[in-house]
mmCIF file of N, CA and C in Angstrom:
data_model
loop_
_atom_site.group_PDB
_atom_site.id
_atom_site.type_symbol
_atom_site.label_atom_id
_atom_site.label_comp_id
_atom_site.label_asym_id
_atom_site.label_seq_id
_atom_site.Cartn_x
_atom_site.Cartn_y
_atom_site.Cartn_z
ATOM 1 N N UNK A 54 93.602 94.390 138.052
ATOM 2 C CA UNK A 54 93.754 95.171 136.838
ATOM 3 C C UNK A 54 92.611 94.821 135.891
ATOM 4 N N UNK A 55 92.024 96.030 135.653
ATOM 5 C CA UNK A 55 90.562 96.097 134.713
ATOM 6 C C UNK A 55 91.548 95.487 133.274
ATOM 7 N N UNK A 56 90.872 94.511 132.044
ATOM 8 C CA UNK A 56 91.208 94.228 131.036
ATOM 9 C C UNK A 56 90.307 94.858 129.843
ATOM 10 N N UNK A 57 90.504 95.496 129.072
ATOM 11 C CA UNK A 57 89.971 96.208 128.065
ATOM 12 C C UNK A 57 90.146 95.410 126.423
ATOM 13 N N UNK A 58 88.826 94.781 126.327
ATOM 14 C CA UNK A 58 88.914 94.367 124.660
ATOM 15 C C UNK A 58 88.420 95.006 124.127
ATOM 16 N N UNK A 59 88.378 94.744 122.730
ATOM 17 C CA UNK A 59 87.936 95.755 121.930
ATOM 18 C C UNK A 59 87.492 94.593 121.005
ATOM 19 N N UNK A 60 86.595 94.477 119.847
ATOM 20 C CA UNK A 60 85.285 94.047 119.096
ATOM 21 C C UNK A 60 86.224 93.676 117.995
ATOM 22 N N UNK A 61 85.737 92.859 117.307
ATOM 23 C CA UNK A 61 86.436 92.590 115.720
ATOM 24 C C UNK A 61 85.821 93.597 115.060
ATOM 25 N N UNK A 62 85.392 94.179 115.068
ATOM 26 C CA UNK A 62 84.554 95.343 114.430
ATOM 27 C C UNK A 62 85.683 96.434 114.148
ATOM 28 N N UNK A 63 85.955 96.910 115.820
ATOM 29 C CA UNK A 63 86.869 97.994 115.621
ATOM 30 C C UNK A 63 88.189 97.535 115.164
ATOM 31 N N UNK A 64 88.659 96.196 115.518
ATOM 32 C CA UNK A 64 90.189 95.683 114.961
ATOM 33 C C UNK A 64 90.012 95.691 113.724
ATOM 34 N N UNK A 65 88.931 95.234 113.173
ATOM 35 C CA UNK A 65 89.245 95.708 111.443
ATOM 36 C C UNK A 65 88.887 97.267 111.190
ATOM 37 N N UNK A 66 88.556 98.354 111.962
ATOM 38 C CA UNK A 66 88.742 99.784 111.385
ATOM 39 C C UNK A 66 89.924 99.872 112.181
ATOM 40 N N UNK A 67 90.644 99.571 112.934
ATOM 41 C CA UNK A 67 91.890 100.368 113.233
ATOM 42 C C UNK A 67 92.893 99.503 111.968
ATOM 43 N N UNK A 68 92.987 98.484 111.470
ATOM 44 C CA UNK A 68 93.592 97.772 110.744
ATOM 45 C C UNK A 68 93.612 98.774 109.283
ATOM 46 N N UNK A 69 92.065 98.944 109.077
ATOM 47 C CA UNK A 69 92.082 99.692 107.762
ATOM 48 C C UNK A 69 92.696 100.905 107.568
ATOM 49 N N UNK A 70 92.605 101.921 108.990
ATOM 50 C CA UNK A 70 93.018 102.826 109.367
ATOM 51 C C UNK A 70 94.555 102.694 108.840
ATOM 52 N N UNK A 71 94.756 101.863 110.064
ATOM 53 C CA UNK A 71 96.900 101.778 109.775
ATOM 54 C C UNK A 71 97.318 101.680 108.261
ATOM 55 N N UNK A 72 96.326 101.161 107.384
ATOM 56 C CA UNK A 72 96.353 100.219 105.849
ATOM 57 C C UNK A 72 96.398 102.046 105.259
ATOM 58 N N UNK A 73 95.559 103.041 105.581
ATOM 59 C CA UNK A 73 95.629 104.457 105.297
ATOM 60 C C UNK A 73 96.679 104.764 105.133
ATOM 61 N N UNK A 74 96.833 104.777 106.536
ATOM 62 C CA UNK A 74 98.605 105.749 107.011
ATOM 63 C C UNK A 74 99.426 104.957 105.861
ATOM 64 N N UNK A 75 99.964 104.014 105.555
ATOM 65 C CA UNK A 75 100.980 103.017 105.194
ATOM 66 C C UNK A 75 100.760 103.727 103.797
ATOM 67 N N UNK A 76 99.951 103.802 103.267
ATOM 68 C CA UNK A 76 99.857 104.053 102.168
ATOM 69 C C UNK A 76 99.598 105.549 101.320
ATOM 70 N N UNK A 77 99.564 106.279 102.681
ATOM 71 C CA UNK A 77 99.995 108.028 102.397
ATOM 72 C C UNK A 77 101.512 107.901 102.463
ATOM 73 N N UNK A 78 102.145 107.388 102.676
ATOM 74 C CA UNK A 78 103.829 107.623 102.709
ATOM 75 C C UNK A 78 103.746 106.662 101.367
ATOM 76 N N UNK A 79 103.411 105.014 100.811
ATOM 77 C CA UNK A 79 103.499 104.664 99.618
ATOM 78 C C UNK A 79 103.596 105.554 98.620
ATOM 79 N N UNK A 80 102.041 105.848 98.369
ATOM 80 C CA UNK A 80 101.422 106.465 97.300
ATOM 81 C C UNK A 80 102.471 107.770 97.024
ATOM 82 N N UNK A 81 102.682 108.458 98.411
ATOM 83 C CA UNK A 81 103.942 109.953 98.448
ATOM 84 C C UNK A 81 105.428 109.427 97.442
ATOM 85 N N UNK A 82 105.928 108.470 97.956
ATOM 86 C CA UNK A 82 107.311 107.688 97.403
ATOM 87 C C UNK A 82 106.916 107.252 96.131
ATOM 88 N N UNK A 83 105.747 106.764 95.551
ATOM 89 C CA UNK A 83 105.529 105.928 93.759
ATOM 90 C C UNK A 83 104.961 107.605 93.000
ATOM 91 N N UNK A 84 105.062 108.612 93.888
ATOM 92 C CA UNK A 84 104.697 109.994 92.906
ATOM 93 C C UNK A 84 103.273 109.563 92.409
ATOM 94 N N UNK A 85 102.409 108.834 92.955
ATOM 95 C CA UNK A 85 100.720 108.364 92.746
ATOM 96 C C UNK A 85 100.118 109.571 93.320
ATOM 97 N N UNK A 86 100.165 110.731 92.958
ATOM 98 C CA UNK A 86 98.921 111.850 93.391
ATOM 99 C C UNK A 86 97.794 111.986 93.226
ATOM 100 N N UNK A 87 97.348 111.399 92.530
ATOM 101 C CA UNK A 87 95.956 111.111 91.992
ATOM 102 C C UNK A 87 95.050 109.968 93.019
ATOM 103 N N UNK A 88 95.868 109.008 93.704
ATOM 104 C CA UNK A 88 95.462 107.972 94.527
ATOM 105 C C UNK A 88 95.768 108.633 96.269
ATOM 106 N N UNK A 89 97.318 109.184 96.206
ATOM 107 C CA UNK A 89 97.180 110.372 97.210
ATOM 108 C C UNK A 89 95.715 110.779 98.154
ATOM 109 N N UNK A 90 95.517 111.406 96.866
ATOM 110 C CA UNK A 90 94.927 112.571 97.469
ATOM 111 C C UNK A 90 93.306 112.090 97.720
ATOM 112 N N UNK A 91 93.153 110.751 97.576
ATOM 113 C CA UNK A 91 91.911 110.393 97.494
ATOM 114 C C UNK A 91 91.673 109.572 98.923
ATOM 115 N N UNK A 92 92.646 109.815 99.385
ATOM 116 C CA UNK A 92 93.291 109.009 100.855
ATOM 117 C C UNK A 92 92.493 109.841 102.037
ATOM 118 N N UNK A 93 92.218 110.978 101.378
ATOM 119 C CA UNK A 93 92.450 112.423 102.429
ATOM 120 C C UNK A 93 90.701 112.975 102.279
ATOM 121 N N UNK A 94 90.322 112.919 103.536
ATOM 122 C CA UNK A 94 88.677 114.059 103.131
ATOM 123 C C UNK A 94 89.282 115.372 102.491
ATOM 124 N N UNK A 95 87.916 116.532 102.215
ATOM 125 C CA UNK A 95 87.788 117.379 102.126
ATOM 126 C C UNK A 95 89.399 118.619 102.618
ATOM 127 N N UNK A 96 89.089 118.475 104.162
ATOM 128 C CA UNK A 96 89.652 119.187 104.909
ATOM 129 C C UNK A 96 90.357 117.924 106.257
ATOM 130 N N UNK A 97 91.661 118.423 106.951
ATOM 131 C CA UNK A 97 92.224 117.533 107.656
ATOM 132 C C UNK A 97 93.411 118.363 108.241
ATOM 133 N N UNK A 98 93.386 117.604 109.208
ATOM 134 C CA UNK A 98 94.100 118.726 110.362
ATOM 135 C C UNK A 98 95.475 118.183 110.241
ATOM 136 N N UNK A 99 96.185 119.128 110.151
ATOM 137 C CA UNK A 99 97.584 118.319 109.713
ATOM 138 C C UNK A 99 98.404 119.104 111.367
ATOM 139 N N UNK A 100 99.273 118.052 111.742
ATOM 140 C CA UNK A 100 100.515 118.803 112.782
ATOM 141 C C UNK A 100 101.937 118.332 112.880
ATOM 142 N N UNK A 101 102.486 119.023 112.553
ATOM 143 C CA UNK A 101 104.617 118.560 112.672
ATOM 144 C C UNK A 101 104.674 118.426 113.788
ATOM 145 N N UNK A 102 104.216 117.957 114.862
ATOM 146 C CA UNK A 102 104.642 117.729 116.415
ATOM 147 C C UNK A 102 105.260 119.084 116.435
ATOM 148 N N UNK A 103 105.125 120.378 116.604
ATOM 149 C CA UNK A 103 105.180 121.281 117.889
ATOM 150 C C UNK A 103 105.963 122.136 116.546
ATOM 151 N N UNK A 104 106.312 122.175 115.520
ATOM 152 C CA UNK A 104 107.341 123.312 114.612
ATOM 153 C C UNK A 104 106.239 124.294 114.234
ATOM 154 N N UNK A 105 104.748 124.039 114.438
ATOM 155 C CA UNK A 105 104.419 125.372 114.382
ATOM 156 C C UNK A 105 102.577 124.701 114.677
ATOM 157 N N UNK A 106 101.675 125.332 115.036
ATOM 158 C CA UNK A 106 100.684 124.832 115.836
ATOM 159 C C UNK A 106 99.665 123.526 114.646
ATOM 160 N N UNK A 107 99.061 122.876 115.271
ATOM 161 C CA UNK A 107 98.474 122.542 114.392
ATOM 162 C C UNK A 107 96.876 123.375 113.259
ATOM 163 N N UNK A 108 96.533 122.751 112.312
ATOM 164 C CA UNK A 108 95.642 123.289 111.410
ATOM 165 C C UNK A 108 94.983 123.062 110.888
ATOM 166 N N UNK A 109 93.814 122.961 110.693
ATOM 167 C CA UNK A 109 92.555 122.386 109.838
ATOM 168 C C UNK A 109 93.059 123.368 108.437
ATOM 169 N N UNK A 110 93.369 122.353 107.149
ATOM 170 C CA UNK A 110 93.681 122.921 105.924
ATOM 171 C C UNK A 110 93.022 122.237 104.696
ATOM 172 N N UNK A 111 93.411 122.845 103.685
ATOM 173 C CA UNK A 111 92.074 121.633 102.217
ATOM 174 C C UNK A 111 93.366 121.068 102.166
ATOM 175 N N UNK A 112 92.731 119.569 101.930
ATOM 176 C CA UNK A 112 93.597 118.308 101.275
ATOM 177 C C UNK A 112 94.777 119.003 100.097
ATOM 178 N N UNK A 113 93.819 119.914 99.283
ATOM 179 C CA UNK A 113 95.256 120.308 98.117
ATOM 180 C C UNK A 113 96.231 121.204 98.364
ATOM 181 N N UNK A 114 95.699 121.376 99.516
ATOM 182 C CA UNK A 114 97.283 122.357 99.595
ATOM 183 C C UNK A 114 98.331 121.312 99.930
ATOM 184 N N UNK A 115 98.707 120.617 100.912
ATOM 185 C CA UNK A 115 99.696 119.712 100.969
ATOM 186 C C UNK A 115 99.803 118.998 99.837
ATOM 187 N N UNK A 116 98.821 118.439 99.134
ATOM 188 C CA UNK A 116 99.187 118.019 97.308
ATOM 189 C C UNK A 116 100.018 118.559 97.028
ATOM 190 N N UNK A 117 99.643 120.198 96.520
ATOM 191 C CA UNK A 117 100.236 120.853 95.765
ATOM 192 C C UNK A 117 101.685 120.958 96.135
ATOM 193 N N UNK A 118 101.880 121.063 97.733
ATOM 194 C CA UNK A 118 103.171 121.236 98.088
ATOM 195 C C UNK A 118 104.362 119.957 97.737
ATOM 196 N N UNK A 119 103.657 119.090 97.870
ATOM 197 C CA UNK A 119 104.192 117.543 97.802
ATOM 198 C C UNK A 119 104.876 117.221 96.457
ATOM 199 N N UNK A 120 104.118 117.858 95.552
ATOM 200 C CA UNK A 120 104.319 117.710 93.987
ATOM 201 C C UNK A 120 105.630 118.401 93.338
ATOM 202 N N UNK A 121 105.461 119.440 93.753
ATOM 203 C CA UNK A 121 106.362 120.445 93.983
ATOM 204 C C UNK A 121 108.059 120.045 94.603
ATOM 205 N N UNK A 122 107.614 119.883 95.345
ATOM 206 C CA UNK A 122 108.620 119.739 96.272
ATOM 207 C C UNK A 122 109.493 118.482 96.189
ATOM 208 N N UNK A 123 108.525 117.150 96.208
ATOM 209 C CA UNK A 123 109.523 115.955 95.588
ATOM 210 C C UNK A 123 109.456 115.841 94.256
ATOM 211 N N UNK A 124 109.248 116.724 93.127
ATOM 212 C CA UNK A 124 109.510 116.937 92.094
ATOM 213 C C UNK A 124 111.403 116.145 91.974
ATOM 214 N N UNK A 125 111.853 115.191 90.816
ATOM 215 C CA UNK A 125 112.846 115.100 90.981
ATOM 216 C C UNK A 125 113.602 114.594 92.048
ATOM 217 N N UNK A 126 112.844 114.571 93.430
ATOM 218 C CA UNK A 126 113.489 113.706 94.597
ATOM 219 C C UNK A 126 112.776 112.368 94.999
ATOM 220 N N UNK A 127 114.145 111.068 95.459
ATOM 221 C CA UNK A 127 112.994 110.173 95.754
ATOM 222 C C UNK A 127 113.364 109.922 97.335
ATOM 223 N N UNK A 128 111.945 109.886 97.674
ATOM 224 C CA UNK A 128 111.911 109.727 99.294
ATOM 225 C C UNK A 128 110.932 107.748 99.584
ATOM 226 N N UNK A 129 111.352 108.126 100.855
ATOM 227 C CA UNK A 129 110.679 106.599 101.475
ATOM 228 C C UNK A 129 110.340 107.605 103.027
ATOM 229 N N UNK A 130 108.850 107.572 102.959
ATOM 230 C CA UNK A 130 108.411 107.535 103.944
ATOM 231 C C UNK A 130 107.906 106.434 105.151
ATOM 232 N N UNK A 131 108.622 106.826 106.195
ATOM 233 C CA UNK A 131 108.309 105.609 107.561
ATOM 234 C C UNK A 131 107.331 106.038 108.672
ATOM 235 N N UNK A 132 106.061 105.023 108.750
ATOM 236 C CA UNK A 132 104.809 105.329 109.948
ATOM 237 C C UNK A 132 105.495 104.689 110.756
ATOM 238 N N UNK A 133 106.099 105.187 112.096
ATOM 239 C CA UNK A 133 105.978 104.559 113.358
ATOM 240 C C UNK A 133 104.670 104.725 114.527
ATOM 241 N N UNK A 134 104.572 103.937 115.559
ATOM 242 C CA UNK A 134 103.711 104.505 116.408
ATOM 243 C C UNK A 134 102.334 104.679 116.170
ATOM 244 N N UNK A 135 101.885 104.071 115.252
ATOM 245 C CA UNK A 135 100.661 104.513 114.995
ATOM 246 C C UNK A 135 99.295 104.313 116.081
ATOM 247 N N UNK A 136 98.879 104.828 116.652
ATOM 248 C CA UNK A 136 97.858 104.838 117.306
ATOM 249 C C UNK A 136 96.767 105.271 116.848
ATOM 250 N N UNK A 137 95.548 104.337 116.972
ATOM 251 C CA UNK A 137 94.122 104.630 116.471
ATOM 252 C C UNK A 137 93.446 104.132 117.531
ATOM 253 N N UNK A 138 92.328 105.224 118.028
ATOM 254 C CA UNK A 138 91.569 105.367 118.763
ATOM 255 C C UNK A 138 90.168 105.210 118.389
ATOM 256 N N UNK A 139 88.992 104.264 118.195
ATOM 257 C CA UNK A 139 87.751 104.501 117.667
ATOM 258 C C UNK A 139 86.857 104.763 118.717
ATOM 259 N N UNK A 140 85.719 105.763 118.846
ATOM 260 C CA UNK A 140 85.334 106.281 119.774
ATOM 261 C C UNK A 140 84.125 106.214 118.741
ATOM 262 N N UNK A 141 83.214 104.564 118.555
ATOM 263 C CA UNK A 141 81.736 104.756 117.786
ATOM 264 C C UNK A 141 82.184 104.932 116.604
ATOM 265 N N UNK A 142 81.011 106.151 115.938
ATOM 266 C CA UNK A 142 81.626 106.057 114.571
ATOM 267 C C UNK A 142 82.969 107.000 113.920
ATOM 268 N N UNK A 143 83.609 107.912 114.790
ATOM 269 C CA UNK A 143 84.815 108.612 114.927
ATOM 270 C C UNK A 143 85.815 107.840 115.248
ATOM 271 N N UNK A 144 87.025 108.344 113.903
ATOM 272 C CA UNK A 144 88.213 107.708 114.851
ATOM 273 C C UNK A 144 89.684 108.868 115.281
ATOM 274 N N UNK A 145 90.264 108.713 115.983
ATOM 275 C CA UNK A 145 91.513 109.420 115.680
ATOM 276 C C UNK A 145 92.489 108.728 115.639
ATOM 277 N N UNK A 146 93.320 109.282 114.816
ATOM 278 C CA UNK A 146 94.524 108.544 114.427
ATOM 279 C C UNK A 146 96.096 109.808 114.492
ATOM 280 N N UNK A 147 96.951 108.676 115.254
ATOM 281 C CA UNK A 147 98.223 109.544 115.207
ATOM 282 C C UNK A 147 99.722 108.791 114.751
ATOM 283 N N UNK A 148 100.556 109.248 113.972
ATOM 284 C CA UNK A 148 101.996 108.502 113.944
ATOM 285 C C UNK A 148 102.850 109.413 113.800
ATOM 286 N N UNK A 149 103.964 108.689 113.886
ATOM 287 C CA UNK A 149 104.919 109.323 113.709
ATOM 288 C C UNK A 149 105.415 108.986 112.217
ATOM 289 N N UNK A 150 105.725 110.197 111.779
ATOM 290 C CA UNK A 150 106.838 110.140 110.132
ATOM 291 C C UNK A 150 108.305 110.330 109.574
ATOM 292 N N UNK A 151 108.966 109.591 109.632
ATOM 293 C CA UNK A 151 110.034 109.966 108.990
ATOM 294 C C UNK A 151 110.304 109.850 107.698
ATOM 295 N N UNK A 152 110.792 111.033 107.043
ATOM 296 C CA UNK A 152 110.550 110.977 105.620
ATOM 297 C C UNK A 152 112.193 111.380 105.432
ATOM 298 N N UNK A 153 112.543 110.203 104.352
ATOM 299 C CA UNK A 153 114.069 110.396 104.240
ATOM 300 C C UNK A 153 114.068 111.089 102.668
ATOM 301 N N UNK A 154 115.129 111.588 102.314
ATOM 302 C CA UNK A 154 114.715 111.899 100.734
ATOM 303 C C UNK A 154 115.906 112.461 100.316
ATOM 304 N N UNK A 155 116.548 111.813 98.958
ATOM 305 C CA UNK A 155 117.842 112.174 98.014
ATOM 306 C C UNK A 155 117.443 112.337 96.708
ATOM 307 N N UNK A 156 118.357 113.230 96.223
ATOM 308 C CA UNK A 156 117.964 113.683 95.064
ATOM 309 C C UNK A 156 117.937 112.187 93.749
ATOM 310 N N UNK A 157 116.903 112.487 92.820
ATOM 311 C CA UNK A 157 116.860 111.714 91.639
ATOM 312 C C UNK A 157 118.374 111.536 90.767
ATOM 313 N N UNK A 158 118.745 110.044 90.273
ATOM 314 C CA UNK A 158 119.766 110.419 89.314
ATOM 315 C C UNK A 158 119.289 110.106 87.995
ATOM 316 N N UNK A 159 119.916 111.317 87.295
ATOM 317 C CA UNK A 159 119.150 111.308 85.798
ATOM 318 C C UNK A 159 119.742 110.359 85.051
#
């Protein structure tokens, strides 16, 4: 069996990577949109695992939706699974999300 390492190089970008993810579900739960959205390039391909295809979309539209939407609700978002792949100077990254969420009490 071939053994595959990988560089301290890339263990600290997949580290920083995961440090991303962790902190798009944070920043989502403390209502921080401003730090949000600074998480995110330009444009980014977003996909719900299979509820409808995936999409290259601008960062503010999911803002906008986010704002909106947990307006008044508080959620805790959970990264499982995270897999990061660095391929040079590209990386891809995938997890899974569960986002739980009950209404605010006034």
């Amino acid at each position: 069996m071939r053994r595959s390492f990988i560089s301290t190089a890339d263990v600290v970008d997949i580290l920083s990577i995961q440090r991303v993810l962790s902190r798009v579900g944070s920043y989502a739960d403390q209502k921080r949109w401003e730090d949000h959205r600074q998480l995110f390039s330009d444009e980014v391909v977003i996909d719900f695992g299979g509820v409808k295809p995936s999409q290259i979309i601008s960062s503010d539209n999911p803002m906008k939706w986010n704002k909106e939407s947990y307006k008044g609700v508080k959620t805790q978002h959970t990264f499982t699974n995270q897999d990061v792949e660095i391929m040079g100077d590209t990386a891809t990254a995938t997890s899974i999300c569960a986002t739980y969420a009950a209404a605010s009490r006034a």
